[in-house]
Amino acid sequence: MKEYHNSFEFQINYNAVTKDKLINYFENNNLKIIKDETDLVFEKKWSIFDGWKLNVLNWESNIRVKSVDNHKIVIHHTVKTYGFGVISPIAFSSIFEKYIENLKQYIINNESFEKKNNELVKLGRIKLLKYIVILILGILAGLYFGTVLKNLTHIKLFGYLGIFCGALITQIVINSYLIKINKSKHLV
């Protein structure tokens, strides 16, 4: 399992209008409210195709909004992906941060968010497609080396093993690289 987690906080006057705006914003992005007591919790359920959905805002998400003394809200945002061949949601951390920034501008300045969020989806789609192309190239490289081994040894299993290893190694390398890059950005 790969996970993105971040917390945001900003100053606002938390009231019924703010609560309605929060609900509107997240429900507009297909998140369902699952708790409406002291904290607002929005969730998007897991799907087997999460890692392959081209809209990164549709991956499994959990967003907890907590009011602090009615003058500040704290948002805990978590996105998870599972399975083989999936790109870490950490690669899309800048998109998730802009998504919450759009929420902030909507609440504080009453700015429209639909167009901005659609741009984020397009940006995420392009970025994800780039990683999928790299993953496919890794699979093809594995297929090539597997075929070479199969022809040298006459063991058919090496062909299949090459495809599997190509995909797995490429996924591990991509995700390790993306996590390393993300950590170095946050250290500065």
PDB file of C-alpha atoms in Angstrom:
ATOM      1  CA  MET A   1       0.000   0.000   0.000  1.00  0.00           C
ATOM      2  CA  LYS A   2       1.213   3.450  -0.855  1.00  0.00           C
ATOM      3  CA  GLU A   3      -0.106   6.463   1.008  1.00  0.00           C
ATOM      4  CA  TYR A   4      -0.092  10.250   0.802  1.00  0.00           C
ATOM      5  CA  HIS A   5      -0.827  12.074   4.025  1.00  0.00           C
ATOM      6  CA  ASN A   6      -0.754  15.792   4.757  1.00  0.00           C
ATOM      7  CA  SER A   7      -2.318  18.284   7.156  1.00  0.00           C
ATOM      8  CA  PHE A   8      -3.379  21.831   6.394  1.00  0.00           C
ATOM      9  CA  GLU A   9      -4.719  24.579   8.566  1.00  0.00           C
ATOM     10  CA  PHE A  10      -6.023  28.035   7.900  1.00  0.00           C
ATOM     11  CA  GLN A  11      -7.808  30.825   9.711  1.00  0.00           C
ATOM     12  CA  ILE A  12     -11.525  31.238   9.077  1.00  0.00           C
ATOM     13  CA  ASN A  13     -14.705  31.958  10.939  1.00  0.00           C
ATOM     14  CA  TYR A  14     -16.226  28.506  11.181  1.00  0.00           C
ATOM     15  CA  ASN A  15     -20.005  28.689  10.986  1.00  0.00           C
ATOM     16  CA  ALA A  16     -22.942  27.053   9.218  1.00  0.00           C
ATOM     17  CA  VAL A  17     -22.059  28.728   5.889  1.00  0.00           C
ATOM     18  CA  THR A  18     -18.492  27.422   6.112  1.00  0.00           C
ATOM     19  CA  LYS A  19     -19.777  23.949   6.913  1.00  0.00           C
ATOM     20  CA  ASP A  20     -22.135  24.077   3.913  1.00  0.00           C
ATOM     21  CA  LYS A  21     -19.270  25.215   1.662  1.00  0.00           C
ATOM     22  CA  LEU A  22     -17.082  22.354   2.882  1.00  0.00           C
ATOM     23  CA  ILE A  23     -19.838  19.841   2.204  1.00  0.00           C
ATOM     24  CA  ASN A  24     -20.522  21.363  -1.232  1.00  0.00           C
ATOM     25  CA  TYR A  25     -16.830  21.362  -2.197  1.00  0.00           C
ATOM     26  CA  PHE A  26     -16.125  17.764  -1.292  1.00  0.00           C
ATOM     27  CA  GLU A  27     -19.441  16.338  -2.498  1.00  0.00           C
ATOM     28  CA  ASN A  28     -18.834  18.116  -5.818  1.00  0.00           C
ATOM     29  CA  ASN A  29     -15.717  15.913  -6.079  1.00  0.00           C
ATOM     30  CA  ASN A  30     -17.659  12.713  -5.283  1.00  0.00           C
ATOM     31  CA  LEU A  31     -16.542  12.415  -1.680  1.00  0.00           C
ATOM     32  CA  LYS A  32     -19.264  11.201   0.672  1.00  0.00           C
ATOM     33  CA  ILE A  33     -19.745  12.614   4.139  1.00  0.00           C
ATOM     34  CA  ILE A  34     -19.526   9.768   6.634  1.00  0.00           C
ATOM     35  CA  LYS A  35     -19.566  11.640   9.947  1.00  0.00           C
ATOM     36  CA  ASP A  36     -21.217  14.896  10.878  1.00  0.00           C
ATOM     37  CA  GLU A  37     -20.640  15.412  14.597  1.00  0.00           C
ATOM     38  CA  THR A  38     -17.730  17.493  15.870  1.00  0.00           C
ATOM     39  CA  ASP A  39     -15.534  16.766  12.843  1.00  0.00           C
ATOM     40  CA  LEU A  40     -16.549  16.513   9.228  1.00  0.00           C
ATOM     41  CA  VAL A  41     -15.195  13.389   7.581  1.00  0.00           C
ATOM     42  CA  PHE A  42     -15.361  12.858   3.835  1.00  0.00           C
ATOM     43  CA  GLU A  43     -14.436   9.618   2.190  1.00  0.00           C
ATOM     44  CA  LYS A  44     -14.084   8.042  -1.187  1.00  0.00           C
ATOM     45  CA  LYS A  45     -14.128   4.250  -1.023  1.00  0.00           C
ATOM     46  CA  TRP A  46     -11.443   1.994  -2.415  1.00  0.00           C
ATOM     47  CA  SER A  47     -11.817   0.441  -5.832  1.00  0.00           C
ATOM     48  CA  ILE A  48      -9.640  -2.235  -7.419  1.00  0.00           C
ATOM     49  CA  PHE A  49      -9.009   0.188 -10.298  1.00  0.00           C
ATOM     50  CA  ASP A  50      -7.843   3.131  -8.126  1.00  0.00           C
ATOM     51  CA  GLY A  51      -4.238   2.986  -9.310  1.00  0.00           C
ATOM     52  CA  TRP A  52      -5.364   3.025 -12.911  1.00  0.00           C
ATOM     53  CA  LYS A  53      -8.024   5.737 -12.674  1.00  0.00           C
ATOM     54  CA  LEU A  54      -6.832   8.715 -14.665  1.00  0.00           C
ATOM     55  CA  ASN A  55      -8.475  11.168 -12.259  1.00  0.00           C
ATOM     56  CA  VAL A  56      -6.201  11.208  -9.209  1.00  0.00           C
ATOM     57  CA  LEU A  57      -8.916  13.021  -7.243  1.00  0.00           C
ATOM     58  CA  ASN A  58     -11.021   9.842  -7.571  1.00  0.00           C
ATOM     59  CA  TRP A  59      -8.566   7.601  -5.730  1.00  0.00           C
ATOM     60  CA  GLU A  60      -9.421   6.311  -2.262  1.00  0.00           C
ATOM     61  CA  SER A  61      -9.398   9.352   0.008  1.00  0.00           C
ATOM     62  CA  ASN A  62     -10.162  10.309   3.551  1.00  0.00           C
ATOM     63  CA  ILE A  63     -10.457  13.970   4.492  1.00  0.00           C
ATOM     64  CA  ARG A  64     -11.067  14.981   8.104  1.00  0.00           C
ATOM     65  CA  VAL A  65     -11.980  18.602   8.790  1.00  0.00           C
ATOM     66  CA  LYS A  66     -11.709  19.765  12.375  1.00  0.00           C
ATOM     67  CA  SER A  67     -12.748  23.165  13.699  1.00  0.00           C
ATOM     68  CA  VAL A  68     -10.476  24.732  16.327  1.00  0.00           C
ATOM     69  CA  ASP A  69     -12.257  27.328  18.480  1.00  0.00           C
ATOM     70  CA  ASN A  70     -14.373  28.350  15.458  1.00  0.00           C
ATOM     71  CA  HIS A  71     -11.453  30.471  14.169  1.00  0.00           C
ATOM     72  CA  LYS A  72      -9.362  27.876  12.402  1.00  0.00           C
ATOM     73  CA  ILE A  73      -9.876  24.608  10.574  1.00  0.00           C
ATOM     74  CA  VAL A  74      -7.422  21.749  10.360  1.00  0.00           C
ATOM     75  CA  ILE A  75      -7.695  19.377   7.416  1.00  0.00           C
ATOM     76  CA  HIS A  76      -6.087  15.928   7.444  1.00  0.00           C
ATOM     77  CA  HIS A  77      -5.946  14.550   3.904  1.00  0.00           C
ATOM     78  CA  THR A  78      -5.029  10.932   3.136  1.00  0.00           C
ATOM     79  CA  VAL A  79      -4.953   9.216  -0.261  1.00  0.00           C
ATOM     80  CA  LYS A  80      -4.147   5.507  -0.650  1.00  0.00           C
ATOM     81  CA  THR A  81      -3.470   3.173  -3.551  1.00  0.00           C
ATOM     82  CA  TYR A  82      -3.014  -0.579  -3.496  1.00  0.00           C
ATOM     83  CA  GLY A  83      -1.805  -3.287  -5.748  1.00  0.00           C
ATOM     84  CA  PHE A  84       0.543  -4.189  -8.498  1.00  0.00           C
ATOM     85  CA  GLY A  85       1.555  -1.623 -11.083  1.00  0.00           C
ATOM     86  CA  VAL A  86       0.304   1.423  -9.201  1.00  0.00           C
ATOM     87  CA  ILE A  87       2.055   4.747  -8.919  1.00  0.00           C
ATOM     88  CA  SER A  88       2.393   6.191  -5.427  1.00  0.00           C
ATOM     89  CA  PRO A  89      -0.057   9.005  -4.646  1.00  0.00           C
ATOM     90  CA  ILE A  90       2.946  10.854  -3.198  1.00  0.00           C
ATOM     91  CA  ALA A  91       3.846  11.644  -6.822  1.00  0.00           C
ATOM     92  CA  PHE A  92       0.733  13.800  -6.964  1.00  0.00           C
ATOM     93  CA  SER A  93       1.233  15.644  -3.664  1.00  0.00           C
ATOM     94  CA  SER A  94       1.413  19.045  -5.387  1.00  0.00           C
ATOM     95  CA  ILE A  95      -1.974  18.362  -7.004  1.00  0.00           C
ATOM     96  CA  PHE A  96      -3.522  17.378  -3.664  1.00  0.00           C
ATOM     97  CA  GLU A  97      -2.052  20.506  -2.025  1.00  0.00           C
ATOM     98  CA  LYS A  98      -3.501  22.739  -4.769  1.00  0.00           C
ATOM     99  CA  TYR A  99      -6.833  20.953  -4.330  1.00  0.00           C
ATOM    100  CA  ILE A 100      -6.922  22.012  -0.669  1.00  0.00           C
ATOM    101  CA  GLU A 101      -5.676  25.511  -1.606  1.00  0.00           C
ATOM    102  CA  ASN A 102      -8.659  25.794  -3.989  1.00  0.00           C
ATOM    103  CA  LEU A 103     -10.904  24.866  -1.056  1.00  0.00           C
ATOM    104  CA  LYS A 104      -9.311  27.607   1.043  1.00  0.00           C
ATOM    105  CA  GLN A 105      -9.887  30.207  -1.687  1.00  0.00           C
ATOM    106  CA  TYR A 106     -13.481  29.025  -2.070  1.00  0.00           C
ATOM    107  CA  ILE A 107     -14.196  29.350   1.644  1.00  0.00           C
ATOM    108  CA  ILE A 108     -12.343  32.592   2.331  1.00  0.00           C
ATOM    109  CA  ASN A 109     -12.742  34.527  -0.942  1.00  0.00           C
ATOM    110  CA  ASN A 110     -15.765  32.726  -2.404  1.00  0.00           C
ATOM    111  CA  GLU A 111     -13.735  31.952  -5.561  1.00  0.00           C
ATOM    112  CA  SER A 112     -15.083  29.416  -8.018  1.00  0.00           C
ATOM    113  CA  PHE A 113     -13.251  26.103  -7.806  1.00  0.00           C
ATOM    114  CA  GLU A 114     -14.701  23.961 -10.595  1.00  0.00           C
ATOM    115  CA  LYS A 115     -12.414  25.219 -13.378  1.00  0.00           C
ATOM    116  CA  LYS A 116      -9.331  25.098 -11.133  1.00  0.00           C
ATOM    117  CA  ASN A 117     -10.084  21.548 -10.023  1.00  0.00           C
ATOM    118  CA  ASN A 118     -10.687  20.472 -13.635  1.00  0.00           C
ATOM    119  CA  GLU A 119      -7.225  21.825 -14.478  1.00  0.00           C
ATOM    120  CA  LEU A 120      -5.790  19.785 -11.598  1.00  0.00           C
ATOM    121  CA  VAL A 121      -7.468  16.661 -12.971  1.00  0.00           C
ATOM    122  CA  LYS A 122      -5.959  17.333 -16.419  1.00  0.00           C
ATOM    123  CA  LEU A 123      -2.506  17.900 -14.920  1.00  0.00           C
ATOM    124  CA  GLY A 124      -2.798  14.703 -12.863  1.00  0.00           C
ATOM    125  CA  ARG A 125      -3.947  12.756 -15.917  1.00  0.00           C
ATOM    126  CA  ILE A 126      -0.930  13.890 -17.957  1.00  0.00           C
ATOM    127  CA  LYS A 127       1.448  13.082 -15.121  1.00  0.00           C
ATOM    128  CA  LEU A 128      -0.127   9.653 -14.564  1.00  0.00           C
ATOM    129  CA  LEU A 129      -0.012   8.804 -18.267  1.00  0.00           C
ATOM    130  CA  LYS A 130       3.703   9.643 -18.282  1.00  0.00           C
ATOM    131  CA  TYR A 131       4.293   7.159 -15.452  1.00  0.00           C
ATOM    132  CA  ILE A 132       2.156   4.513 -17.158  1.00  0.00           C
ATOM    133  CA  VAL A 133       4.259   4.875 -20.334  1.00  0.00           C
ATOM    134  CA  ILE A 134       7.410   4.363 -18.243  1.00  0.00           C
ATOM    135  CA  LEU A 135       5.813   1.300 -16.640  1.00  0.00           C
ATOM    136  CA  ILE A 136       4.934  -0.114 -20.075  1.00  0.00           C
ATOM    137  CA  LEU A 137       8.522   0.458 -21.244  1.00  0.00           C
ATOM    138  CA  GLY A 138       9.715  -1.462 -18.172  1.00  0.00           C
ATOM    139  CA  ILE A 139       7.355  -4.314 -19.016  1.00  0.00           C
ATOM    140  CA  LEU A 140       8.638  -4.359 -22.608  1.00  0.00           C
ATOM    141  CA  ALA A 141      12.256  -4.403 -21.384  1.00  0.00           C
ATOM    142  CA  GLY A 142      11.366  -7.311 -19.080  1.00  0.00           C
ATOM    143  CA  LEU A 143       9.676  -9.083 -21.979  1.00  0.00           C
ATOM    144  CA  TYR A 144      12.786  -8.631 -24.109  1.00  0.00           C
ATOM    145  CA  PHE A 145      15.162 -10.000 -21.468  1.00  0.00           C
ATOM    146  CA  GLY A 146      12.726 -12.782 -20.588  1.00  0.00           C
ATOM    147  CA  THR A 147      12.516 -13.775 -24.247  1.00  0.00           C
ATOM    148  CA  VAL A 148      16.309 -13.797 -24.537  1.00  0.00           C
ATOM    149  CA  LEU A 149      16.558 -16.042 -21.452  1.00  0.00           C
ATOM    150  CA  LYS A 150      13.756 -18.265 -22.754  1.00  0.00           C
ATOM    151  CA  ASN A 151      15.547 -18.711 -26.077  1.00  0.00           C
ATOM    152  CA  LEU A 152      18.893 -19.417 -24.406  1.00  0.00           C
ATOM    153  CA  THR A 153      17.537 -21.913 -21.883  1.00  0.00           C
ATOM    154  CA  HIS A 154      14.428 -23.203 -23.710  1.00  0.00           C
ATOM    155  CA  ILE A 155      12.444 -22.692 -20.500  1.00  0.00           C
ATOM    156  CA  LYS A 156       9.139 -20.997 -21.327  1.00  0.00           C
ATOM    157  CA  LEU A 157       8.717 -19.699 -17.762  1.00  0.00           C
ATOM    158  CA  PHE A 158      11.488 -17.131 -18.275  1.00  0.00           C
ATOM    159  CA  GLY A 159       9.329 -15.259 -20.804  1.00  0.00           C
ATOM    160  CA  TYR A 160       6.539 -14.766 -18.277  1.00  0.00           C
ATOM    161  CA  LEU A 161       8.972 -14.112 -15.457  1.00  0.00           C
ATOM    162  CA  GLY A 162      10.600 -11.369 -17.539  1.00  0.00           C
ATOM    163  CA  ILE A 163       7.279  -9.550 -17.967  1.00  0.00           C
ATOM    164  CA  PHE A 164       6.487  -9.811 -14.263  1.00  0.00           C
ATOM    165  CA  CYS A 165       9.977  -8.724 -13.163  1.00  0.00           C
ATOM    166  CA  GLY A 166      10.002  -5.849 -15.666  1.00  0.00           C
ATOM    167  CA  ALA A 167       6.729  -4.501 -14.314  1.00  0.00           C
ATOM    168  CA  LEU A 168       7.626  -5.023 -10.644  1.00  0.00           C
ATOM    169  CA  ILE A 169      11.117  -3.560 -10.873  1.00  0.00           C
ATOM    170  CA  THR A 170       9.886  -0.546 -12.863  1.00  0.00           C
ATOM    171  CA  GLN A 171       7.103   0.094 -10.338  1.00  0.00           C
ATOM    172  CA  ILE A 172       9.532  -0.139  -7.409  1.00  0.00           C
ATOM    173  CA  VAL A 173      12.074   2.161  -9.079  1.00  0.00           C
ATOM    174  CA  ILE A 174       9.460   4.769 -10.063  1.00  0.00           C
ATOM    175  CA  ASN A 175       7.843   4.823  -6.615  1.00  0.00           C
ATOM    176  CA  SER A 176      11.195   4.926  -4.784  1.00  0.00           C
ATOM    177  CA  TYR A 177      12.318   7.803  -6.965  1.00  0.00           C
ATOM    178  CA  LEU A 178       9.064   9.723  -6.470  1.00  0.00           C
ATOM    179  CA  ILE A 179       9.111   9.230  -2.697  1.00  0.00           C
ATOM    180  CA  LYS A 180      12.777  10.324  -2.537  1.00  0.00           C
ATOM    181  CA  ILE A 181      12.061  13.444  -4.615  1.00  0.00           C
ATOM    182  CA  ASN A 182       9.043  14.302  -2.441  1.00  0.00           C
ATOM    183  CA  LYS A 183      11.034  13.918   0.792  1.00  0.00           C
ATOM    184  CA  SER A 184      13.853  16.122  -0.523  1.00  0.00           C
ATOM    185  CA  LYS A 185      11.317  18.843  -1.453  1.00  0.00           C
ATOM    186  CA  HIS A 186       9.928  18.874   2.080  1.00  0.00           C
ATOM    187  CA  LEU A 187      13.375  18.965   3.720  1.00  0.00           C
ATOM    188  CA  VAL A 188      14.273  22.267   2.050  1.00  0.00           C
TER     189      VAL A 188
END
